[in-house]
Short mmCIF file of C-alpha atoms in Angstrom, two decimals:
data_model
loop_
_atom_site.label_atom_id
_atom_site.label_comp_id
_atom_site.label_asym_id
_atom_site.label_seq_id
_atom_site.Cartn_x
_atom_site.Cartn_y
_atom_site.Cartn_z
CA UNK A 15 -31.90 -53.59 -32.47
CA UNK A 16 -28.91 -52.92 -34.51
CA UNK A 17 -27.06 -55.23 -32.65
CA UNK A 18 -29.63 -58.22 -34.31
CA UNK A 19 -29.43 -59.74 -37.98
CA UNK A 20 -31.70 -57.02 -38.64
CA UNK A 21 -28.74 -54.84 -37.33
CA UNK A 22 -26.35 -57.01 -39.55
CA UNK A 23 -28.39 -56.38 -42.39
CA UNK A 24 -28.55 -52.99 -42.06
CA UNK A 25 -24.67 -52.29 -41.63
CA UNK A 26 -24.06 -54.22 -44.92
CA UNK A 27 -26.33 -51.79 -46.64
CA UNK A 28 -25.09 -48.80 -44.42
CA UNK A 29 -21.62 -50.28 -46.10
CA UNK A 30 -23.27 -50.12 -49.65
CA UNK A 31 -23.94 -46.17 -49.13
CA UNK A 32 -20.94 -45.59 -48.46
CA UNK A 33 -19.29 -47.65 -51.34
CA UNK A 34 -21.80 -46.70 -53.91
CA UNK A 35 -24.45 -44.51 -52.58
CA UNK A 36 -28.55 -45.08 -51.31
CA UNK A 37 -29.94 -46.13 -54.24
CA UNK A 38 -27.25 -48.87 -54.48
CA UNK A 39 -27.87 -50.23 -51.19
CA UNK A 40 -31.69 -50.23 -51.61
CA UNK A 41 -30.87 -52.33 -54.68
CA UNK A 42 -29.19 -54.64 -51.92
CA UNK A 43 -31.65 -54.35 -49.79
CA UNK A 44 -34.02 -55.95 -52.46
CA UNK A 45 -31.77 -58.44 -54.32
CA UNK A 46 -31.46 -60.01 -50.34
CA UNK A 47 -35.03 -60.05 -50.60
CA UNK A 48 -35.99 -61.22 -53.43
CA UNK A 49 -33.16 -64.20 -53.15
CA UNK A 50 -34.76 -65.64 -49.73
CA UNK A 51 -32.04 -64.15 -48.17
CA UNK A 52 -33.93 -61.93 -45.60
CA UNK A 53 -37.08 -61.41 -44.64
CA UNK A 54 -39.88 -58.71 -45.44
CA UNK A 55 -40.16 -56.85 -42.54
CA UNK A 56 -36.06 -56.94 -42.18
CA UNK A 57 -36.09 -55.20 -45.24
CA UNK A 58 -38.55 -52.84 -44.78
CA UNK A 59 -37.09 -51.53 -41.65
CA UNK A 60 -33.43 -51.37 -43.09
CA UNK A 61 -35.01 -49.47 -46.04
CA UNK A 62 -36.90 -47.13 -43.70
CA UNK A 63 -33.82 -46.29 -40.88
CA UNK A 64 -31.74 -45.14 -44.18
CA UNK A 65 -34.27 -43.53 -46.33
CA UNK A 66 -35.17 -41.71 -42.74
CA UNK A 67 -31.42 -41.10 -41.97
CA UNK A 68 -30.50 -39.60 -46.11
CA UNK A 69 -33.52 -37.10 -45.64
CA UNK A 70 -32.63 -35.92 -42.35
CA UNK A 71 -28.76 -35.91 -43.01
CA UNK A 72 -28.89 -34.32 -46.36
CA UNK A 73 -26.41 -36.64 -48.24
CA UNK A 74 -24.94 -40.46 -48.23
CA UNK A 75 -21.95 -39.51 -46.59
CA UNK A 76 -23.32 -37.22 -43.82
CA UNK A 77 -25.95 -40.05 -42.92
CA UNK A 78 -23.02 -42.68 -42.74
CA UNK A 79 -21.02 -40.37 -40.48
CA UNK A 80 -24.25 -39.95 -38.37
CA UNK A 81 -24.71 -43.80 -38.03
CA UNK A 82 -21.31 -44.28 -36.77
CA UNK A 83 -20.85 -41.44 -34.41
CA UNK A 84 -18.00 -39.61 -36.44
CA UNK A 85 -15.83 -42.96 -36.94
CA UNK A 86 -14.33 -43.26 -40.04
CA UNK A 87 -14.16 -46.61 -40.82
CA UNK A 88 -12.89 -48.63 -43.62
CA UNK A 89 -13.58 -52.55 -44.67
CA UNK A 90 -11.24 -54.17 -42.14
CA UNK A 91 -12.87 -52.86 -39.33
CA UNK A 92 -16.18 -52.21 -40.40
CA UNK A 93 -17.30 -55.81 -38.90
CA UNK A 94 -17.04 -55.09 -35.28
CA UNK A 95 -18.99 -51.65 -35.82
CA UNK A 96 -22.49 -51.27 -34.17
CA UNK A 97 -24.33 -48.41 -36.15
CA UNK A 98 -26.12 -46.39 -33.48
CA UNK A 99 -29.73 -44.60 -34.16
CA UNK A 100 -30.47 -43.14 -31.22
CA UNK A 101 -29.96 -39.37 -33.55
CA UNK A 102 -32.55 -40.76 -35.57
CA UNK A 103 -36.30 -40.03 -34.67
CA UNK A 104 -38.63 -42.05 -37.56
CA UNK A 105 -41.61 -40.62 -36.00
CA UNK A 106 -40.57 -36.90 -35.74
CA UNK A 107 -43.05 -35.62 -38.62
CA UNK A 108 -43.51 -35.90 -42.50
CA UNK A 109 -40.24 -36.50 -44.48
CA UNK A 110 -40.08 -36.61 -48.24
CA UNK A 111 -37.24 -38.30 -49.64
CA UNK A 112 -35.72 -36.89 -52.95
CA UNK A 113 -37.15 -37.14 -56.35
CA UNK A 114 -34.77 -39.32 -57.84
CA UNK A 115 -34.56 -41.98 -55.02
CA UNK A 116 -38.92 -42.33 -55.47
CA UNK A 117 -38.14 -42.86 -59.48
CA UNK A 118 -35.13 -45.25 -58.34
CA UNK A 119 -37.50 -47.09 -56.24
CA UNK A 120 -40.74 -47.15 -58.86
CA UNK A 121 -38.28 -48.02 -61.31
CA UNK A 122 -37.45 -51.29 -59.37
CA UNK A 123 -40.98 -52.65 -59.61
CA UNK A 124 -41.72 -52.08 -63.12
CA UNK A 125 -38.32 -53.74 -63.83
CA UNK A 126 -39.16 -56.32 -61.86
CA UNK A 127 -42.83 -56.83 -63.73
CA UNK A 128 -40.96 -56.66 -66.61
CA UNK A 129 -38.98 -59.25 -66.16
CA UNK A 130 -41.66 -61.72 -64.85
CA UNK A 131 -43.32 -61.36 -67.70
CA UNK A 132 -40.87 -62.11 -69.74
CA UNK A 133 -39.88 -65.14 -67.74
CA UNK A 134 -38.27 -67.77 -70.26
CA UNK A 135 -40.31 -70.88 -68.11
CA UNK A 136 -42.56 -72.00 -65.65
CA UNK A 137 -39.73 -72.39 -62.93
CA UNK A 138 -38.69 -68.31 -63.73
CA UNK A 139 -42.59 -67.34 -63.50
CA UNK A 140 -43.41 -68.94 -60.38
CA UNK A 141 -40.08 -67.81 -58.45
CA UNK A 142 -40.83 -64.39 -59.91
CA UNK A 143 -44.43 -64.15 -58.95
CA UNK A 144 -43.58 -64.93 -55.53
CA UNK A 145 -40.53 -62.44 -55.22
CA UNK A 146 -43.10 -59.93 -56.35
CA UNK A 147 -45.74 -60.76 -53.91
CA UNK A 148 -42.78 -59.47 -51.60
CA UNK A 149 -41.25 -56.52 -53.22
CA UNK A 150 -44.01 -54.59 -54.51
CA UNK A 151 -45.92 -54.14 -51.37
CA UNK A 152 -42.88 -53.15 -49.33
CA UNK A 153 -41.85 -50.54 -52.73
CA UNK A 154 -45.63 -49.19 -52.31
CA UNK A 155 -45.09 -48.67 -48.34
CA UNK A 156 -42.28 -46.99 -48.89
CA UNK A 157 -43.20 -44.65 -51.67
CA UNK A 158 -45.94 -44.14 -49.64
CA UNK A 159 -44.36 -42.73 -46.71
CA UNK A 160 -41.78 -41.03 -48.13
CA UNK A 161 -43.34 -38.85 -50.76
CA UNK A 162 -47.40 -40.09 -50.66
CA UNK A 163 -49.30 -41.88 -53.44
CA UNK A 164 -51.20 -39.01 -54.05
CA UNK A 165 -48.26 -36.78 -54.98
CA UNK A 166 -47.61 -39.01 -57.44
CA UNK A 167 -48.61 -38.27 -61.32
CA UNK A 168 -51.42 -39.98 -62.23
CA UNK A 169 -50.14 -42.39 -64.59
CA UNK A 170 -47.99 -43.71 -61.48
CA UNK A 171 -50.96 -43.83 -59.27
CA UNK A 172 -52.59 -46.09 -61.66
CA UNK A 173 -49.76 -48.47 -61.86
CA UNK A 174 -49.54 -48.61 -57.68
CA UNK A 175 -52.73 -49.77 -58.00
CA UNK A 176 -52.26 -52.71 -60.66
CA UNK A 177 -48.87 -53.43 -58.54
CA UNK A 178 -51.70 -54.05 -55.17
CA UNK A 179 -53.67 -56.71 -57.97
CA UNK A 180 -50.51 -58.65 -59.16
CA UNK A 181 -49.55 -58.90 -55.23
CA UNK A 182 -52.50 -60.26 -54.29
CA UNK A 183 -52.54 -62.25 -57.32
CA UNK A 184 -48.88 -63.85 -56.29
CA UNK A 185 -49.93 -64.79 -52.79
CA UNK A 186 -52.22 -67.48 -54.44
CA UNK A 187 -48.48 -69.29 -55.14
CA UNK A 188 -47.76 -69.47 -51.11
CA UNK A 189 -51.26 -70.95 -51.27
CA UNK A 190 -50.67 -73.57 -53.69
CA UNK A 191 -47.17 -74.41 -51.80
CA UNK A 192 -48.63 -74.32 -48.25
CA UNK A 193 -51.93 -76.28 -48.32
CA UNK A 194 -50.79 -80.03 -49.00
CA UNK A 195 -54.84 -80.44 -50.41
CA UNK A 196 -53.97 -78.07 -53.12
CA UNK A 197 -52.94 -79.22 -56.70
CA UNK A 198 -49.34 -78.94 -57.67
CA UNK A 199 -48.57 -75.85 -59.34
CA UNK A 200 -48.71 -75.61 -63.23
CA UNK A 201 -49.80 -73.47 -66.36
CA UNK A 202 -52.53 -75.94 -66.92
CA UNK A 203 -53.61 -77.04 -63.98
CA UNK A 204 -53.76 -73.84 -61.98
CA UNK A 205 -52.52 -70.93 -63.25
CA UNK A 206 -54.64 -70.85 -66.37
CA UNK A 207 -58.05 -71.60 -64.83
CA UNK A 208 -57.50 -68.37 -62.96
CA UNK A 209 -56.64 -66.48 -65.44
CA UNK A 210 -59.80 -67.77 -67.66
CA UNK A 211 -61.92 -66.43 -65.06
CA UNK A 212 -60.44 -62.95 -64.36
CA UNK A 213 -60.33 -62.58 -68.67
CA UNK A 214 -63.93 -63.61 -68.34
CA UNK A 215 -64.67 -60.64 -65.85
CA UNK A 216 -62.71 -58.01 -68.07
CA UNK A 217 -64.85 -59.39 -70.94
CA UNK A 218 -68.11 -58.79 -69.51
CA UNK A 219 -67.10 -55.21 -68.34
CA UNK A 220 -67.09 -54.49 -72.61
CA UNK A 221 -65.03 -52.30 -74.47
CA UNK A 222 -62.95 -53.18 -77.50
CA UNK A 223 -59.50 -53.13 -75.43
CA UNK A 224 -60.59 -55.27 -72.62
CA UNK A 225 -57.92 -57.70 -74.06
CA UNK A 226 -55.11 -55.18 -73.78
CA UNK A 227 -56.40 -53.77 -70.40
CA UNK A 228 -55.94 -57.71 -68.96
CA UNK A 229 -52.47 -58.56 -70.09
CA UNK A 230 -51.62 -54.62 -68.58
CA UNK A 231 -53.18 -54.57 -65.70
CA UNK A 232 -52.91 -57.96 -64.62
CA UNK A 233 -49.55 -60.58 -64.34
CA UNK A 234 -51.29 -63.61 -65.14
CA UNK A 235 -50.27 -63.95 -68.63
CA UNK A 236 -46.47 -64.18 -69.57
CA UNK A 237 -45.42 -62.68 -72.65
CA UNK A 238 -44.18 -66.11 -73.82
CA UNK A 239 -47.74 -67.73 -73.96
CA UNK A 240 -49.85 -64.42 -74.97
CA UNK A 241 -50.05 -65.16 -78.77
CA UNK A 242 -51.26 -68.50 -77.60
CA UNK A 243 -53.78 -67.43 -75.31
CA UNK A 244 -57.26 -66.14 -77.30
CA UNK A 245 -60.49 -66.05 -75.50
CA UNK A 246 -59.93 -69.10 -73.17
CA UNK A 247 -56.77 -69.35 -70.76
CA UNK A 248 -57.38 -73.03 -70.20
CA UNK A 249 -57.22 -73.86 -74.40
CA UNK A 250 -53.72 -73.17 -74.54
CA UNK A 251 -51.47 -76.33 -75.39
CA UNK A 252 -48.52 -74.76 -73.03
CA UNK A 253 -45.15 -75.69 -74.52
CA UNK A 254 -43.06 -78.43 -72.14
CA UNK A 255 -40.97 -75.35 -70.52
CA UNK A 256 -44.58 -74.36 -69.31
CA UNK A 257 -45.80 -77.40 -68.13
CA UNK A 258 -45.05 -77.29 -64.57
CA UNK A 259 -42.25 -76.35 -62.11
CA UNK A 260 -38.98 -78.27 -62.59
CA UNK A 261 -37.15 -80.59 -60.21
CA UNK A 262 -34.71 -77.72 -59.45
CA UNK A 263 -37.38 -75.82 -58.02
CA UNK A 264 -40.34 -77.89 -57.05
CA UNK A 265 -38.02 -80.03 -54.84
CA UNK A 266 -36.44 -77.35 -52.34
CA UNK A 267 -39.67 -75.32 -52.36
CA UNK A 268 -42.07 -78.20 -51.58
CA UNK A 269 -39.90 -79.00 -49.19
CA UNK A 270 -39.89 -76.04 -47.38
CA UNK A 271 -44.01 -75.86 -47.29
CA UNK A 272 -45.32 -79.40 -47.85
CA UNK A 273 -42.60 -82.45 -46.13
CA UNK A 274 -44.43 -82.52 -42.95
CA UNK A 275 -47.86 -83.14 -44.67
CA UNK A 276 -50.22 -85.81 -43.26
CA UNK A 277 -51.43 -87.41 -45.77
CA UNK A 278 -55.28 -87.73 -46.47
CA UNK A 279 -56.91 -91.13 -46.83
CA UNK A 280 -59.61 -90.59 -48.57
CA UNK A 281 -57.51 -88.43 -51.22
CA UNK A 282 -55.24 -91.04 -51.39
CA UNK A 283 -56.93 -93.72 -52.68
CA UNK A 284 -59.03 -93.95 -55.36
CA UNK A 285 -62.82 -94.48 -54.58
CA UNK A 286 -65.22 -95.10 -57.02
CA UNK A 287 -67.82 -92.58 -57.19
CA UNK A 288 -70.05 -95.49 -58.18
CA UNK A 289 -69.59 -97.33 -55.74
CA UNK A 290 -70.13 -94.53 -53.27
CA UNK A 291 -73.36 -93.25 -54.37
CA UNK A 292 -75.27 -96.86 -52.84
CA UNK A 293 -74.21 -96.51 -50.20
CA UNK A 294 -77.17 -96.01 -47.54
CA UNK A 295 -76.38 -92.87 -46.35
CA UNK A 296 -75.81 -91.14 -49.45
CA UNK A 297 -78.87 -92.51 -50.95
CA UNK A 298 -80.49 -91.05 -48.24
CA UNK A 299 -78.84 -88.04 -48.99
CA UNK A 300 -79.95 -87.96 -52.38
CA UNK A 301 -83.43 -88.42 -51.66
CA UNK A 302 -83.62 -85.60 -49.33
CA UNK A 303 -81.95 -83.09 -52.25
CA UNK A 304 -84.29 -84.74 -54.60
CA UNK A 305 -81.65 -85.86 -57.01
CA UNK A 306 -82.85 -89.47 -58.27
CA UNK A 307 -81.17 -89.64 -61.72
CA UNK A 308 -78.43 -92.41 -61.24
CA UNK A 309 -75.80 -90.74 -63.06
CA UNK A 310 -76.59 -87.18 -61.61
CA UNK A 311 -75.24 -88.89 -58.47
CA UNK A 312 -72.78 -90.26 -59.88
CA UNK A 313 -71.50 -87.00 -61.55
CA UNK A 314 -72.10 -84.80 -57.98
CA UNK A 315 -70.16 -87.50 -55.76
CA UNK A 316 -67.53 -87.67 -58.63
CA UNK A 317 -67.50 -83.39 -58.44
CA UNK A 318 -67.18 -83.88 -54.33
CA UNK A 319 -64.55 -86.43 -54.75
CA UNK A 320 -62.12 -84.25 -56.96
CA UNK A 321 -62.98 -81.28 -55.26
CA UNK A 322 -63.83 -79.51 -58.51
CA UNK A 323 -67.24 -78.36 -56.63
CA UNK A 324 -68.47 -78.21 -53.55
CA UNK A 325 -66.03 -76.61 -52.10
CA UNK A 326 -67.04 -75.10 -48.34
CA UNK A 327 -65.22 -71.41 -47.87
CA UNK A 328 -63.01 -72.45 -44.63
CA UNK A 329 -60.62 -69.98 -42.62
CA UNK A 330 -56.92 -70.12 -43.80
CA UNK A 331 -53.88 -67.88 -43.85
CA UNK A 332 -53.95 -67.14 -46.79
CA UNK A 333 -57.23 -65.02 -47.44
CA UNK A 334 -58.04 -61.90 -49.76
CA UNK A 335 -61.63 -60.89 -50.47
CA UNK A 336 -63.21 -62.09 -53.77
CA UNK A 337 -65.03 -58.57 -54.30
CA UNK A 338 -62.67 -56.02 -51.92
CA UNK A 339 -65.64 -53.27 -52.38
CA UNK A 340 -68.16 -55.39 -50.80
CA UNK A 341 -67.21 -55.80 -46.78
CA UNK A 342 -69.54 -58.23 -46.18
CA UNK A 343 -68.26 -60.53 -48.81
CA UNK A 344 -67.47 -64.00 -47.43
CA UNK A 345 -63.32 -64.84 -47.61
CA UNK A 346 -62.33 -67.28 -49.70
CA UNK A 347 -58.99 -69.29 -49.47
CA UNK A 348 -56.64 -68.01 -52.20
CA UNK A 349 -55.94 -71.49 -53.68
CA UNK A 350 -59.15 -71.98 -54.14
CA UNK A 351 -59.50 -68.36 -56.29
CA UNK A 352 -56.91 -69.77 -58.12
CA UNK A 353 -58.72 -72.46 -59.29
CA UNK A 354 -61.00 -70.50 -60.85
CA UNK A 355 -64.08 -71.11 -58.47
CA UNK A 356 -66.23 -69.03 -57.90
CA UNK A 357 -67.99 -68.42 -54.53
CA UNK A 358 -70.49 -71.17 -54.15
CA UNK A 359 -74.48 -70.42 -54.40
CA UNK A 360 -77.27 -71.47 -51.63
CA UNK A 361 -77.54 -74.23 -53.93
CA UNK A 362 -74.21 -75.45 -54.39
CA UNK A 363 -73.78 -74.98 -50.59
CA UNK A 364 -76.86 -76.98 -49.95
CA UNK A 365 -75.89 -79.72 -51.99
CA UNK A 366 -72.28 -79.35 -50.53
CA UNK A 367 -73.48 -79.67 -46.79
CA UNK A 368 -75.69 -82.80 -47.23
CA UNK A 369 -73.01 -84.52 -49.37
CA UNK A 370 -70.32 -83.93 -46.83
CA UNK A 371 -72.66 -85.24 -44.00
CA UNK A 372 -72.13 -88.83 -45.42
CA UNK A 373 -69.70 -88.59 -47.79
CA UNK A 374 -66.41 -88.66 -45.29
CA UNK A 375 -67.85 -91.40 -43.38
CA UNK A 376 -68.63 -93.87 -46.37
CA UNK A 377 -65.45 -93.07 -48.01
CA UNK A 378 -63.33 -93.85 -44.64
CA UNK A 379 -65.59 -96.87 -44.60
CA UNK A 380 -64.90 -97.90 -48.38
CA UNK A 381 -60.96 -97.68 -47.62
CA UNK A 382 -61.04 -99.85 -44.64
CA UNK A 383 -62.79 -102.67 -46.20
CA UNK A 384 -61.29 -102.44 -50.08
CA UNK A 385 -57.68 -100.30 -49.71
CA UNK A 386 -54.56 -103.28 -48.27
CA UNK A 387 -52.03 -100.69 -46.37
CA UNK A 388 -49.59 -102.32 -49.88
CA UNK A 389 -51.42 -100.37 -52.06
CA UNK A 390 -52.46 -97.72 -49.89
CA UNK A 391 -48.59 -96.77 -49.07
CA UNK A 392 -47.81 -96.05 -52.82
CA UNK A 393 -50.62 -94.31 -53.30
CA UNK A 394 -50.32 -91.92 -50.71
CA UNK A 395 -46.91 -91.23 -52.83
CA UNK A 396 -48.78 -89.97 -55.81
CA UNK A 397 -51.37 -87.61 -53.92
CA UNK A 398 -48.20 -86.65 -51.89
CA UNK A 399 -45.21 -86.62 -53.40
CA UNK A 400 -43.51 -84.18 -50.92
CA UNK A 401 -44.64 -85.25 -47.39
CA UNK A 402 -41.90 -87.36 -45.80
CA UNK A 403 -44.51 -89.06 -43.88
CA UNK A 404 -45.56 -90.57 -47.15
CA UNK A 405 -42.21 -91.20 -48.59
CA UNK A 406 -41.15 -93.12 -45.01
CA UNK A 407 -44.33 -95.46 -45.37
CA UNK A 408 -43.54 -96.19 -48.72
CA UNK A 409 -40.27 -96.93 -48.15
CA UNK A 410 -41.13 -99.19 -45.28
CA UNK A 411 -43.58 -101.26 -47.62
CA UNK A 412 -40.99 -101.42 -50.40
CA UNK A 413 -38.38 -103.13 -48.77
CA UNK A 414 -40.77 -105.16 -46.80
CA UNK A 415 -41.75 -106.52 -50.25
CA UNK A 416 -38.10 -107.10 -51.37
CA UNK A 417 -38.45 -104.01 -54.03
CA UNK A 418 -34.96 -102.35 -53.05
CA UNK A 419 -34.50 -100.53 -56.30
CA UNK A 420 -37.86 -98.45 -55.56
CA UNK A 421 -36.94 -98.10 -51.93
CA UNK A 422 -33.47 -96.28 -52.46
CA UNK A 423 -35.42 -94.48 -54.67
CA UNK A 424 -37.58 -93.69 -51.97
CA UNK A 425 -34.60 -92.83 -49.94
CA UNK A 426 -33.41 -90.11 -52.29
CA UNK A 427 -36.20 -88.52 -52.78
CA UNK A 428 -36.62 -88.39 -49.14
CA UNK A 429 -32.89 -87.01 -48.24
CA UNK A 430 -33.72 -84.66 -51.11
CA UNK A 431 -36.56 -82.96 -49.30
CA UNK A 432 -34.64 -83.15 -45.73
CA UNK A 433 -31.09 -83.59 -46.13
CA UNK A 434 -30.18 -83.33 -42.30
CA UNK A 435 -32.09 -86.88 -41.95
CA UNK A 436 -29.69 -89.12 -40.51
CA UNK A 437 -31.52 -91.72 -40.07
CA UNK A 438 -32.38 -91.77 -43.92
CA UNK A 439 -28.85 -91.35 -44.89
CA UNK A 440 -27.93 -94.47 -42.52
CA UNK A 441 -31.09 -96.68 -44.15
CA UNK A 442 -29.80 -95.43 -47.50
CA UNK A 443 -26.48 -96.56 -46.98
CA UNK A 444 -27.35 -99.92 -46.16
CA UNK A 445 -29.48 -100.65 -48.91
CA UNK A 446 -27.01 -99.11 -51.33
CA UNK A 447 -24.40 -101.70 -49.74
CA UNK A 448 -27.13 -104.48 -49.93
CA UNK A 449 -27.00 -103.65 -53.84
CA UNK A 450 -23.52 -103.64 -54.45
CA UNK A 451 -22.86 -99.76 -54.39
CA UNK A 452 -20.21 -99.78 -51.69
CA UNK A 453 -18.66 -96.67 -53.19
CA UNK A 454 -22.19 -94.76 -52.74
CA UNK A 455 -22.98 -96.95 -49.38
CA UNK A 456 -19.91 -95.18 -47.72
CA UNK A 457 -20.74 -91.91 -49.33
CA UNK A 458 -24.01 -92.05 -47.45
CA UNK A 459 -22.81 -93.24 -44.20
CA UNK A 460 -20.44 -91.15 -44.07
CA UNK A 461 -23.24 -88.18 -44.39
CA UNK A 462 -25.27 -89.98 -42.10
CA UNK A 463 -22.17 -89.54 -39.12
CA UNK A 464 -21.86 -85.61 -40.12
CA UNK A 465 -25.49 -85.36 -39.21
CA UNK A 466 -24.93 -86.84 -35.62
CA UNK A 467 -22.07 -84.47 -35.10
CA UNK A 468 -23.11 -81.06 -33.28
CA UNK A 469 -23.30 -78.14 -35.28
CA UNK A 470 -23.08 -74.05 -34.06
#
């Protein structure tokens, strides 16, 4: 194992105990993380061979010896060392780590908190709640292990359990990232819905401080919008900063989660709802839920449409349980949590189940026989502004119209999202020469031949 990049990670830390001690290298351990650098689990084990290997050698230095057999290496040749475990047994009993590596470690995470929720912008609050989604489980595991929650003071016990809420809290960002149907992530259009409804549930338990209690308990409010922020998350007029996540950030992360998206038709283009509601199989529908009101139907296709209602609980990766006390309560995608619905009733789920009987059909029907592929192609762009299947069909339909201004636009975005395209680069390159960029044009084809070459 220590021969792997898990074994690479862990000499560079094994290097940072000896430099500068455990609690530096932890600090490593967890800037890696938290950067994208490494993964979880990675981290988790390196964390748990040297917190295993400081309480059974007694000090840094006696646990570095002990990892490299009695060498005593220095920088130059501390590359071509492989660290060796075998002296290590991390299932040989209880071991308890000393007191002030557990405060070094607590003290991470509420740093960490901290500093999310003091985030300056939306692009430093969505970054942070994900590296915390990370971090504060594999903190808890470890504090767990090597001393035991419930040696812990009780004040500390209380905050391990508001760190397990503002985890599952942050994996509703992976949701937002990974499912192309979701929204794009912003204060307004996602994050504050959610936090509207979990204020709403601290209101109704009472008690003068629920207020308090929410922005303590719970990272859904950053300190730079909570004067804002009364009874009603989604009233807040959030500053431009706030607005949503910058091209510096939306770009590589969408890229990483959404660019090989298929797009959805019927999302794509615009159908009007009343246009859908005559036709004969929704009527029908109607009839048998009793709903005869003409703008009722209206409304309820529009709701179905927009996915602001209706919405079926379907299996995903990304699950937690609405109610964790209550096994038998149904799962619920995250995103969907985070759009502040609620699980649906029999009724909404009736009305869901005859409505998406017809519904699919007579919008794929309304699309084939009003939507040209023209207009279709662009706007496939604006429901998907990160799938590169979208961006290719768009570019396709924009030069086959002559528009070669919006198709190296196209282009950009598209080496933007994947910049090992070739093929892009080379299409790029042309058009930018068709234009009059030659500078640019051989820029781009000269990026295009790199990505032919073969890389190590």
């Amino acid at each position: 194992m220590l021969g792997t990049s898990k074994g690479r990670l862990f000499k560079a830390a094994l290097w940072q105990v000896k430099v500068a001690g455990l609690e530096s290298a932890l600090t490593l351990l967890f800037d890696l993380l938290q950067a994208g650098f490494t993964a979880t689990d990675d981290v988790r084990w390196a964390c748990r061979l040297l917190l295993h290997g400081r309480c059974r050698a007694g000090s840094d230095e006696a646990m570095v010896t002990a990892f490299l057999d009695g060498t005593d290496a220095e920088a130059s040749s501390w590359r071509s060392l492989a660290p060796d475990a075998a002296w290590l047994d991390t299932d040989a009993g209880e071991v308890r780590a000393e007191g002030h590596i557990i405060s070094a470690l607590l003290a991470r995470g509420a740093q960490e908190i901290d500093r999310v929720r003091s985030s300056g912008d939306y692009d430093a609050w969505h970054v942070g709640q994900i590296q915390l989604c990370k971090l504060l489980p594999t903190i808890h595991s470890l504090v767990d292990e090597f001393l035991g929650v419930s040696r812990l003071p009780l004040s500390w016990r209380a905050k391990l359990s508001q760190w397990e809420e503002i985890s599952s809290d942050g994996v509703g960002v992976f949701g937002l990232a990974n499912f192309p149907d979701a929204p794009l992530p912003s204060w307004n259009g996602t994050e504050a819905k959610y936090a509207a409804q979990l204020m709403e549930r601290y209101r109704a338990r009472g008690g003068g401080n629920w207020r308090s209690r929410f922005f303590r308990e719970r990272l859904l409010v950053p300190d730079g919008l909570r004067e804002r922020i009364l009874d009603d998350a989604t009233l807040v007029d959030a500053p431009e900063e706030w607005s949503g996540l910058s091209r510096r950030v939306i770009r590589p992360w969408m890229a990483a989660n959404r660019s090989f998206a298929t797009p959805d038709r019927s999302r794509s283009a615009p159908i009007p709802a009343e246009d859908l509601v005559n036709h004969p199989a929704v009527k029908s529908a109607f009839r048998t839920l009793g709903v005869a009101d003409q703008a009722e139907q209206v409304r309820m296709t529009r709701a179905y449409i927009e996915g602001d209602s209706f919405k079926r609980p379907t299996a995903s990766p990304f699950m937690r349980r609405l109610d964790s006390g209550d096994e038998s309560e149904e799962q619920v995608p995250v995103f969907y949590i985070n759009l502040g619905l609620q699980k649906p009733s029999s009724e909404e789920q009736r009305v869901f189940d005859a409505l998406n009987e017809v519904l699919p059909s007579a919008q794929a029907e309304y699309i084939e026989n009003e939507q040209t592929q023209e207009i279709e192609a662009e706007l496939r762009i604006r429901t998907y502004p990160y799938s590169m299947r979208a961006l290719i069909d768009a570019v396709v339909q924009r030069v086959a119209v002559g528009d070669t201004e919006q198709a190296i636009e196209g282009l950009i975005d598209l080496v933007v999202l994947e910049p090992t395209a070739g093929p892009a680069w080379r299409s790029l390159a042309g058009l930018l020469a068709d234009s009059g960029h030659e500078r640019e044009a051989s820029l781009a084809e000269l990026w295009a031949t790199a990505m032919q070459l073969p890389h190590e």
